[in-house]
XYZ file of C-alpha atoms in Angstrom:
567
model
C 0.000 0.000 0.000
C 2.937 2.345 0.770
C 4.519 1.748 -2.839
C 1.251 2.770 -4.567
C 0.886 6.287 -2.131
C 4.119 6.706 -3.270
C 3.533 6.014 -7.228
C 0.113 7.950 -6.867
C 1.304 11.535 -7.739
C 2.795 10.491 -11.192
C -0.436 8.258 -11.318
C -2.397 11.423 -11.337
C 0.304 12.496 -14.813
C -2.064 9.249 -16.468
C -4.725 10.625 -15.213
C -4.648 13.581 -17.129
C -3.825 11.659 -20.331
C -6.236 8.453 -19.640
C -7.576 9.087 -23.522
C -4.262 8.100 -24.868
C -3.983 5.533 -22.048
C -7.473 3.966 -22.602
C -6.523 4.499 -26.585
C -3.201 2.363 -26.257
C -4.852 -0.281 -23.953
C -7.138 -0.910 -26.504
C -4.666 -1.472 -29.242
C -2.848 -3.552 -27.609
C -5.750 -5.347 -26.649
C -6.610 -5.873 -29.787
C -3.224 -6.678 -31.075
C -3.175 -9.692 -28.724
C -6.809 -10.976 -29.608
C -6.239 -10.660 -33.344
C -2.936 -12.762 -32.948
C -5.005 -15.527 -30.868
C -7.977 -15.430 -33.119
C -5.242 -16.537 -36.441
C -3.665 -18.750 -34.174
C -6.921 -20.659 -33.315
C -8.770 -20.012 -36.831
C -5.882 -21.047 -38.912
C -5.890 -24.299 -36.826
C -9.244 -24.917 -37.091
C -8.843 -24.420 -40.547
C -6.490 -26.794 -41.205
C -7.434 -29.589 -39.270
C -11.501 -29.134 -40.628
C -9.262 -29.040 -44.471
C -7.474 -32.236 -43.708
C -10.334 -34.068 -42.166
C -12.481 -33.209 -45.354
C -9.575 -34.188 -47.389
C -9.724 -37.276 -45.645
C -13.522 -38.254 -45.978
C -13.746 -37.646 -49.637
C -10.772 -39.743 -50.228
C -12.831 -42.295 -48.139
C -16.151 -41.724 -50.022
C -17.279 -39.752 -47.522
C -19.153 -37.004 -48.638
C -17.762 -34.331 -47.038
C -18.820 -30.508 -47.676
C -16.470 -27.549 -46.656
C -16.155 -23.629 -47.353
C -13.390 -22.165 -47.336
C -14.177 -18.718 -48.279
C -15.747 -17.904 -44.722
C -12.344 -18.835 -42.842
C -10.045 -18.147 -45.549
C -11.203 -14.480 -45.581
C -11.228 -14.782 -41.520
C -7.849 -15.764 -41.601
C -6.439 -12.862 -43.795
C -8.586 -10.213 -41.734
C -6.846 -11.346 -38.947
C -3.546 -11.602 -40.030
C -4.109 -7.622 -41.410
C -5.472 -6.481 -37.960
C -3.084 -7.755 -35.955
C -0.195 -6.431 -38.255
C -2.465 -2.847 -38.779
C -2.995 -2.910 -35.081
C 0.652 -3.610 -33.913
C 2.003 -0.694 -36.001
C -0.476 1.437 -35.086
C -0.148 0.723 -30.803
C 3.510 0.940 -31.204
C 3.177 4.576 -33.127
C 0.348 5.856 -30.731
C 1.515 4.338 -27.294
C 5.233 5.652 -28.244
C 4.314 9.131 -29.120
C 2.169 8.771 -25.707
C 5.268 7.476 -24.090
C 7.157 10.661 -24.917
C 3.963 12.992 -24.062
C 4.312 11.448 -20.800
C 8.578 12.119 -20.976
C 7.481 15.423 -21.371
C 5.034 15.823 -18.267
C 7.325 14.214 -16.318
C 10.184 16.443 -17.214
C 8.237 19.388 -16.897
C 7.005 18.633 -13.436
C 10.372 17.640 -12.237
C 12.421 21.031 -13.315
C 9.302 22.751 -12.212
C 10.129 21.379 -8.763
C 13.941 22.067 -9.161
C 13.141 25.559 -9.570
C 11.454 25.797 -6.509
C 13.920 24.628 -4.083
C 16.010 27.098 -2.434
C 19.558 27.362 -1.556
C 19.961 25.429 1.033
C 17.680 21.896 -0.511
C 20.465 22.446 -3.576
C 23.587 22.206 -2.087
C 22.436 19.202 0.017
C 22.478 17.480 -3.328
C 25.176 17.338 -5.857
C 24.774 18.532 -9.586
C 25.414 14.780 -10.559
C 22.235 13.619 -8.286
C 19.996 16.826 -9.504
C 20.882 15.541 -13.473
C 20.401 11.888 -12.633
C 16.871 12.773 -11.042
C 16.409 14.946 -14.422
C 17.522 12.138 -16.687
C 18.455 8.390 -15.207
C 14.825 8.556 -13.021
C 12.400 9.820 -15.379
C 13.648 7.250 -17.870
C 13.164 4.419 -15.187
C 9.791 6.050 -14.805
C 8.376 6.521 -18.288
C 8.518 2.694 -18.670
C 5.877 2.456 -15.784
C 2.750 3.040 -18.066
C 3.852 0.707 -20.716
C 5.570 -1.849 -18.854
C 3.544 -2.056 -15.283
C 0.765 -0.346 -15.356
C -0.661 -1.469 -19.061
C 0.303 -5.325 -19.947
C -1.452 -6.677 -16.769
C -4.443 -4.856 -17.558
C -4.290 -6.245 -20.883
C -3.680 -9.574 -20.040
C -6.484 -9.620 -17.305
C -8.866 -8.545 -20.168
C -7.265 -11.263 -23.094
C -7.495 -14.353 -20.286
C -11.125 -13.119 -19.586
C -12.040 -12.713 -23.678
C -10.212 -16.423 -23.946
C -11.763 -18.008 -21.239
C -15.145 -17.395 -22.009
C -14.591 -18.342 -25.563
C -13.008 -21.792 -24.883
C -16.260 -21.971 -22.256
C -18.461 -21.630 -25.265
C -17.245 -25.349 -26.668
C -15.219 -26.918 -23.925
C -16.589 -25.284 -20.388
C -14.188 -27.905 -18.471
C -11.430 -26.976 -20.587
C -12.642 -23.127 -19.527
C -12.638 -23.610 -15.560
C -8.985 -25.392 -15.609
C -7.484 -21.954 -18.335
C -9.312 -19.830 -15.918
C -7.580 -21.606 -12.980
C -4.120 -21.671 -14.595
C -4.362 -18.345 -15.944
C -5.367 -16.636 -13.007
C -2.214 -18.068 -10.582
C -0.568 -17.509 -13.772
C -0.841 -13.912 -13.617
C -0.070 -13.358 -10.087
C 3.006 -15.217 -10.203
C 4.160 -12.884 -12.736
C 2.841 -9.656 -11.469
C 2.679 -9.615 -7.616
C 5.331 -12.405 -6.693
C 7.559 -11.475 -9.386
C 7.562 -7.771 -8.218
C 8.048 -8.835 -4.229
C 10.290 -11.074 -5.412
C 12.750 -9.202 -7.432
C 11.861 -5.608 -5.109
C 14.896 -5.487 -3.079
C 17.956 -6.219 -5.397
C 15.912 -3.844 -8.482
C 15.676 -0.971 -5.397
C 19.601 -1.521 -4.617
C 20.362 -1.508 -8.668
C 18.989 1.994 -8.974
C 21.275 2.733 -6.045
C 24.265 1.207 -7.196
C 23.924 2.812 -10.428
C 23.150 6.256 -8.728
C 26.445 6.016 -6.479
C 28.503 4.602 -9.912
C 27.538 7.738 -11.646
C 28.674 10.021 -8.726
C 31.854 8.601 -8.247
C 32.443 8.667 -12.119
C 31.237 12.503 -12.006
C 33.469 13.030 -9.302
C 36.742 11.778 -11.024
C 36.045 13.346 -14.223
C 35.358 16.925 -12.483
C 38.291 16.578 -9.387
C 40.490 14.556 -11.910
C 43.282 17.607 -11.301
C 42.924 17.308 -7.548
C 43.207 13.676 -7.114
C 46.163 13.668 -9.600
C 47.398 16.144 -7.503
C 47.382 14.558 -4.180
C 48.360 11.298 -6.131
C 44.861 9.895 -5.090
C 43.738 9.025 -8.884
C 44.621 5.063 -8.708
C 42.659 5.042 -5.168
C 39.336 6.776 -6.321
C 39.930 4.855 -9.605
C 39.673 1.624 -7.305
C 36.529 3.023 -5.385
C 34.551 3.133 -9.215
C 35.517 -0.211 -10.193
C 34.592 -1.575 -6.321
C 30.997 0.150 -7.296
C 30.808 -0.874 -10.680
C 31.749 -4.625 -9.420
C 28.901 -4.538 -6.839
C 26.582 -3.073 -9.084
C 27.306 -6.172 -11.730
C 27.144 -8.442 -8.955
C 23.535 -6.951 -8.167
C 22.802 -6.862 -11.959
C 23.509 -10.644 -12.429
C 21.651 -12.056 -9.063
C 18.480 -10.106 -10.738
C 18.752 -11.353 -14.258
C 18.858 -15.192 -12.752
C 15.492 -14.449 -10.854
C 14.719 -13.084 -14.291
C 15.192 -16.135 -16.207
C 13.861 -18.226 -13.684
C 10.677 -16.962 -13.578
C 10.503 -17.107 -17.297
C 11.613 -20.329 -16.919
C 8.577 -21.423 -14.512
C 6.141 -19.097 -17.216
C 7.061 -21.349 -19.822
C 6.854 -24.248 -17.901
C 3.579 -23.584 -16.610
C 2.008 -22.472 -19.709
C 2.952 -25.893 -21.467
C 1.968 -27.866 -18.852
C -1.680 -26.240 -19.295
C -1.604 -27.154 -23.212
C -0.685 -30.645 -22.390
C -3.390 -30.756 -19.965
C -5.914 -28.751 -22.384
C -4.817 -31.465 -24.883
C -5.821 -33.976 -22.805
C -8.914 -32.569 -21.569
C -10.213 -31.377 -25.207
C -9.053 -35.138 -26.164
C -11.277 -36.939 -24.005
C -14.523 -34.753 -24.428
C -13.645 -35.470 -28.652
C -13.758 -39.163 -27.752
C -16.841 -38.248 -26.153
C -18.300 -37.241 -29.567
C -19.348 -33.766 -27.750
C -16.717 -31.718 -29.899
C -15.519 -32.054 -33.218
C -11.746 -32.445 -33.865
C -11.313 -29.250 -35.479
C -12.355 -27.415 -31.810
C -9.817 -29.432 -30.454
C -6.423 -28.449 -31.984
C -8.260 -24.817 -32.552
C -8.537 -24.402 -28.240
C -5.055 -25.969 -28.248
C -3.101 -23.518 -30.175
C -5.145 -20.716 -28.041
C -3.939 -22.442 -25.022
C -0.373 -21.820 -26.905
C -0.884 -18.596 -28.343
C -1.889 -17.652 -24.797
C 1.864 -17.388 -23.703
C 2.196 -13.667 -25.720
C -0.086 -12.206 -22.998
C 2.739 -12.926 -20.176
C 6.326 -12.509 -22.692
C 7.164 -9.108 -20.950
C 5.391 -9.114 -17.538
C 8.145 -10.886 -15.255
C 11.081 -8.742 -16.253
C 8.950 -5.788 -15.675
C 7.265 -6.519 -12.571
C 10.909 -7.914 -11.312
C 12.251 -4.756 -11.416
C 9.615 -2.417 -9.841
C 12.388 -2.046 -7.133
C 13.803 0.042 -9.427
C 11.115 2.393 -10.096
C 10.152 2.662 -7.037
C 12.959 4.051 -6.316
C 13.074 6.311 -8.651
C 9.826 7.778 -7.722
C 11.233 7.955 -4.463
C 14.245 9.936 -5.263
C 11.537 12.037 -7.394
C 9.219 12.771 -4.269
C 12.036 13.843 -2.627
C 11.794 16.710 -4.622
C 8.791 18.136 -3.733
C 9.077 17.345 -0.066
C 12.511 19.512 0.190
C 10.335 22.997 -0.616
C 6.855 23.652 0.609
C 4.927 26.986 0.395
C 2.480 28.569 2.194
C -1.346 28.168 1.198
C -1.291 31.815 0.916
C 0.936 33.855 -0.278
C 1.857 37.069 1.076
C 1.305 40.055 -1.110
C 4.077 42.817 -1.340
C 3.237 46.816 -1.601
C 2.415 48.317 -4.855
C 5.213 50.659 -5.564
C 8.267 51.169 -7.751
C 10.246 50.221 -4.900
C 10.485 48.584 -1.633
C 12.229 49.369 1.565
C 14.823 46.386 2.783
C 15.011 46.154 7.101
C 16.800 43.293 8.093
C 17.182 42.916 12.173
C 19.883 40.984 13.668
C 19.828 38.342 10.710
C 22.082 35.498 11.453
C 22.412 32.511 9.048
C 24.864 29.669 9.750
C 24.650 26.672 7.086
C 24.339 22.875 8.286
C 27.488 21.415 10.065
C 29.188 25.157 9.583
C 31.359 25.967 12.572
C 30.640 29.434 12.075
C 27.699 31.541 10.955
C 27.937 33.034 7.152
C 26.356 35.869 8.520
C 26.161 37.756 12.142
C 23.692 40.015 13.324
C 23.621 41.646 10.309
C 21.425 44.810 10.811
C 20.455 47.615 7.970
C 17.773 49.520 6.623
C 17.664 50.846 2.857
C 14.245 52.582 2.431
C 12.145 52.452 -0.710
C 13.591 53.412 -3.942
C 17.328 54.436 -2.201
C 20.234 52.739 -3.348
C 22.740 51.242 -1.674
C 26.855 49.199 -1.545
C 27.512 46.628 0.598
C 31.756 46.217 -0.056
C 33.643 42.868 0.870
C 36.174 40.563 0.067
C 35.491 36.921 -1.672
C 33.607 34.891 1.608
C 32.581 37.491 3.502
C 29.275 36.446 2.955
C 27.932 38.520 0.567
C 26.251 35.936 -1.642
C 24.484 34.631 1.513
C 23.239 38.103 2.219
C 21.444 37.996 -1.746
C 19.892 34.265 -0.886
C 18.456 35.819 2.121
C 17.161 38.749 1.136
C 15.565 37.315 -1.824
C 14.220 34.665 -0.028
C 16.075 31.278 -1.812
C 17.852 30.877 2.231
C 15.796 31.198 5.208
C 17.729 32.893 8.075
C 18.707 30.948 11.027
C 17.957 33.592 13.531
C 16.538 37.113 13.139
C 13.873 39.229 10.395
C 14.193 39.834 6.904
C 11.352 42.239 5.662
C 11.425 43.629 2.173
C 8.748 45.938 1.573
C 7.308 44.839 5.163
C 6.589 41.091 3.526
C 9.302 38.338 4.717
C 10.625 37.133 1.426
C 10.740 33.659 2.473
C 7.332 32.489 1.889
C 7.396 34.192 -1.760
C 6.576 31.539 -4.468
C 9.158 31.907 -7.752
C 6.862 33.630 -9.695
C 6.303 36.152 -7.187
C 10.230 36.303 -6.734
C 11.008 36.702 -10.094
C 8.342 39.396 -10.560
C 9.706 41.266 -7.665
C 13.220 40.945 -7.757
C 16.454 41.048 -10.187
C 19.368 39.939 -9.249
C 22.869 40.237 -11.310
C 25.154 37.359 -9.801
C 28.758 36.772 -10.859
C 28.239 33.578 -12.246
C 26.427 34.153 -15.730
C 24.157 31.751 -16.862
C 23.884 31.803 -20.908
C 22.380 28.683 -22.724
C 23.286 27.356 -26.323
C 20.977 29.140 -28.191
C 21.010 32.963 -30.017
C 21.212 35.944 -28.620
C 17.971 37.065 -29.113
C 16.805 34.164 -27.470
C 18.680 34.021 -24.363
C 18.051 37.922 -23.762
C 14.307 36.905 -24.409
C 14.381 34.495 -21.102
C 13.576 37.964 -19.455
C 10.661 38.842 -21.274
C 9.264 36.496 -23.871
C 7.458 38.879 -25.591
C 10.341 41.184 -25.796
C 10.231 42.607 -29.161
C 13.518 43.234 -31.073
C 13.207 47.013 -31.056
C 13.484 46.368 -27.283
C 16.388 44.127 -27.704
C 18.169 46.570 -29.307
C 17.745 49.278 -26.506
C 18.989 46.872 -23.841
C 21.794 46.046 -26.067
C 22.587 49.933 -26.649
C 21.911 50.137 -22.955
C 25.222 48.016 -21.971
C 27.404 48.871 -25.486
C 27.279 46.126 -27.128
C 24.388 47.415 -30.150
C 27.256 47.992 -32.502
C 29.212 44.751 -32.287
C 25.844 42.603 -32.604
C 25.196 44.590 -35.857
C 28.286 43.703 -37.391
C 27.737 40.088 -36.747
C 26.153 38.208 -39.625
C 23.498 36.698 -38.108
C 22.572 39.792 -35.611
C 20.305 38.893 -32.745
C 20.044 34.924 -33.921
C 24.241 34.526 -33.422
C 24.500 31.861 -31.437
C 26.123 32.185 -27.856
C 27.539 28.945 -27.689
C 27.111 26.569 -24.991
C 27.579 28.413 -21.853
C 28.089 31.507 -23.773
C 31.741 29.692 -24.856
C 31.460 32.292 -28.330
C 31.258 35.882 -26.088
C 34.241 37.162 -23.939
C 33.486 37.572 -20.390
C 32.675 40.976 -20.318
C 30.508 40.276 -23.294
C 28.557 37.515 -21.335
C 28.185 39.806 -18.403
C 26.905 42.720 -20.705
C 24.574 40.339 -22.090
C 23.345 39.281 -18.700
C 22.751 42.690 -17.206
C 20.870 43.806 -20.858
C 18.679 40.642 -19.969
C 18.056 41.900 -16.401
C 17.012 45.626 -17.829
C 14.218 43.522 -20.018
C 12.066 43.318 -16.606
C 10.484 45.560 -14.398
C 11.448 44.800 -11.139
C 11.009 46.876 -7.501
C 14.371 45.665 -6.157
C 17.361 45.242 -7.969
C 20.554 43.344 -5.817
C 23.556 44.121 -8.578
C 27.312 42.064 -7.629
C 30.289 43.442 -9.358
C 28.066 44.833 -12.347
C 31.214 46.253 -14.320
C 33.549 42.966 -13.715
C 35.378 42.705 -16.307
C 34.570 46.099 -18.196
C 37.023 48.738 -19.239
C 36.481 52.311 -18.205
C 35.289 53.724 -20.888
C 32.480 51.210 -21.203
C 31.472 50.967 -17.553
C 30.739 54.470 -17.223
C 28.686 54.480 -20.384
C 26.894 51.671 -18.870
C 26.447 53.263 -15.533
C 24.615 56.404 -17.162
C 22.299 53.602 -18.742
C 21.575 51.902 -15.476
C 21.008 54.960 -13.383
C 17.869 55.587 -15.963
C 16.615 52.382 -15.282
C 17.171 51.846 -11.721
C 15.118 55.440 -11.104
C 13.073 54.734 -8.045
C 13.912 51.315 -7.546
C 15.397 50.211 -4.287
C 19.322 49.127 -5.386
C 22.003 46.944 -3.644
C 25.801 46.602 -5.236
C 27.898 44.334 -4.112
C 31.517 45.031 -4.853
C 34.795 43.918 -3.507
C 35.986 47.716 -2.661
C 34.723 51.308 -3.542
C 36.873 53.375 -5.392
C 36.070 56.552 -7.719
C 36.282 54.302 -10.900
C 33.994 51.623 -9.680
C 31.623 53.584 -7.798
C 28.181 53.398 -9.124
C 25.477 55.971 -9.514
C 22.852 57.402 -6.856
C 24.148 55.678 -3.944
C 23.165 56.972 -0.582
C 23.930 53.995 1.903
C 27.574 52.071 2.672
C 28.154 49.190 4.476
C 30.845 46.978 4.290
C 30.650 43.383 5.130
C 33.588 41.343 6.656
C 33.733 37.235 8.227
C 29.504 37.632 7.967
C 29.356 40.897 10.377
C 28.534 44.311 8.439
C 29.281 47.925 9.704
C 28.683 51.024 7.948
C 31.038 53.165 6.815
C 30.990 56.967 5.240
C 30.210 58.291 2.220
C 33.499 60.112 0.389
């Protein structure tokens, strides 16, 4: 009962789609009847052909037509190849529908989580939930959740057909069928539970250690530790082959006893069908036909055992998946911030210390910057001044203390509301492999490309784009590989003047800028920044740094910020 509560939120993905679901069912239902129905037909067909055969050579009259099961036989035979093309075309492109909820849903939830839920997780785990667990999970509709449905409906469809000539022969399929079924489905599944969980594990820790020596390869060479962590991945990869080969045996065992089981019930439907023939209650021809159903009934269980085996595996997977949603809840109500152009920042004796730190990030950190002022907080690298952004936007929740921008604690903000409210310029800059005009439009979708151009005259860089070939669809290159740094940064902050933000946190805004173009891009900013509330965050102040309008100075050193005077 706990593994379906788990599975039920990506239940409720089918839900959504149970047209195509129902649709594909269907098909495949069909499929499998149309290959029984040839099966059984053509050996009716023969066998009533040969016994004809046999009469008139006796002088037996003997009267056959053909044309009825002829034609029955080549309708079938088109069906079932019609219908097989067809399920595997609809239920794939419903397959990758699915991919596509799935993925949605999951980055939706990665965008939600703040600060603090991502760094408890390495990049390697957050892709592998992205990638390695929604492709464990997208074989759950057609692997698990649609075959035994299918096969429940073909044994009932069977049954009751075979009942209609042989009923004995009907209660012993039934019988068979049924224990049949749950062999493959629930005892296969309980069976195989634990070592598919662990191989989802395994493979999850294999792919973090082999992350971790491609990404601290110079490290470990370094600190001549390469042949050790080398050791650790092939230790992992051994277990994790070990674990691999104890569930393929249960794999092909269980096939094994399938197999078994199935011809043991032609042999006995053989036998059955044989004695009510010498009976005189059936005719020959119904014989072999429910014999070759009883074999042709074998199709229906092909892929159940090594998918229900390995439902360990998915499981874990949605697991992992949960997870995600679990690490960031938000209130049922959200709070709303003042209308305004800007909002006033008060933050009282904020301290923030991360988990297993031995000393707080930040320490008492006290300030007010009212509405629409603007403001520099200097500091060296680790003083804390990223930590200060997370908090005040919200994406950290302080350990101790009060956080109020525009009288509304930020924490409780959804991302929407964040993103509507606030712009932030970090130093990292985050461009994606696409053009120019596309990654500035990540701002504003509906930006038109008169309005890319101001941005872009905004920060300089109007006059390189238009001596590029391609203008605003030049590619960036993947991380923005094809721009200089200062380029990429330009492009970044042109992105952030695309939105209309109250409160605008700006760190080292001119990194990596001459002079000459700084200042030409600080006359551009202090346009757009007019009555919004403004934080930089630089290393130092001097005269050639020093932005625009500001009013406030504080300087923040080991987490614990004073403030200072205004040359």
């Amino acid at each position: 009962m706990a593994v379906f509560r788990d599975f039920l939120p990506w239940l409720q993905l089918l839900v959504r789609r149970r047209q195509r679901f129902l649709v594909g069912a269907l098909l495949v239902w069909i499929t499998l009847l149309a290959g029984l129905a040839l099966l059984g037909l053509s050996g009716w067909f023969i066998t009533a052909s040969a016994l004809t055969g046999l009469a008139l050579a006796a002088g037996i009259p003997a009267r056959l037509d053909v044309y009825v099961p002829g034609g029955g036989i080549r309708f079938f035979a088109l069906l079932r190849t019609v219908a097989r093309y067809i399920e595997r075309l609809y239920n794939h492109n419903t397959v990758l529908t699915l991919l596509a909820d799935l993925r949605y849903r999951v980055f939706g939830s990665l965008t939600r989580l703040d600060d603090a839920s991502l760094r408890r997780q390495r990049a390697s785990d957050w892709l592998s939930r992205l990638t390695a667990d929604i492709d464990t999970l997208d074989n759950f509709y057609l692997r698990i959740l649609m075959p035994p449905l299918v096969a429940l409906l073909s044994m009932l469809v069977v049954v009751v057909f075979v009942a209609l000539w042989v009923p004995g022969v009907a209660v012993l399929m039934a019988l068979t069928l049924l224990l049949l079924w749950l062999m493959v489905t629930l005892f296969a599944a309980n069976w195989g539970f634990s070592q598919s969980y662990q191989q989802t594990v395994d493979q999850q820790s294999l792919r973090r250690l082999v992350v971790d020596q491609v990404q601290a390869s110079a490290e470990l060479m370094s600190y001549q530790s390469a042949p050790w962590h080398r050791g650790l991945v092939a230790a992992q990869e051994q277990q994790a082959l070990l674990n691999q080969q104890r569930l393929g045996r249960k794999t092909a065992l269980i096939n094994c006893l399938v197999s078994s089981v199935t011809g043991l019930l032609v042999v006995a439907v053989l036998w059955l069908a044989s004695q009510v023939f010498f009976q005189q209650l059936v005719a020959a021809p119904i014989v072999v036909m429910v014999v070759l159903i009883a074999l042709g009934i074998n199709e229906v269980f092909l892929a159940l055992p090594s998918s229900f085996i390995k439902l360990g595996a998915s499981y874990a997977a949605v697991q992992r998946l949960n997870n995600l949603t679990d690490d960031f809840s938000l209130p049922a109500t959200q709070p709303n911030l003042p209308k305004g152009s800007g909002l006033a920042i008060n933050v009282t004796e904020l301290m923030l210390r991360y988990p297993q730190a031995l000393q707080p990030a930040l320490s008492n950190v006290t300030f007010l910057l009212p509405a629409g002022k603007r403001a520099v907080i200097t500091g060296k690298s680790g003083a804390g001044k990223s930590s200060l952004v997370s908090v005040l936007i919200g994406r950290l929740k302080a350990s101790q203390g009060q956080v109020l921008v525009g009288g509304v604690a930020p924490w409780p903000l959804s991302s929407q509301s964040r993103a509507e409210h606030f712009a932030v310029l970090t130093q990292q800059v985050d461009l994606f492999d696409s053009s120019l005009a596309e990654n500035l439009r990540i701002a504003n979708p509906s930006a038109s490309d008169d309005m890319l151009w101001e941005v872009l005259r905004a920060v300089a860089l109007d006059s390189w784009v238009k001596l590029l070939p391609k203008g605003l669809n030049t590619a960036v290159g993947e991380k923005g590989q094809q721009l200089s740094g200062g380029q990429a940064r330009r492009v970044a902050l042109a992105r952030l003047m695309l939105r209309n933000p109250k409160v605008v946190l700006l760190d080292e805004p001119f990194a990596g800028i001459d002079a000459a173009t700084a200042k030409h891009i600080a006359m551009s900013l202090d346009q757009w920044l007019a009555s919004r509330t403004v934080i930089y965050f630089v290393h130092q102040l001097s005269s050639l740094s020093r932005p625009p309008g500001i009013e406030y100075h504080w300087h923040l050193d080991a987490g614990k910020l004073s403030q200072c005077l205004l040359d």
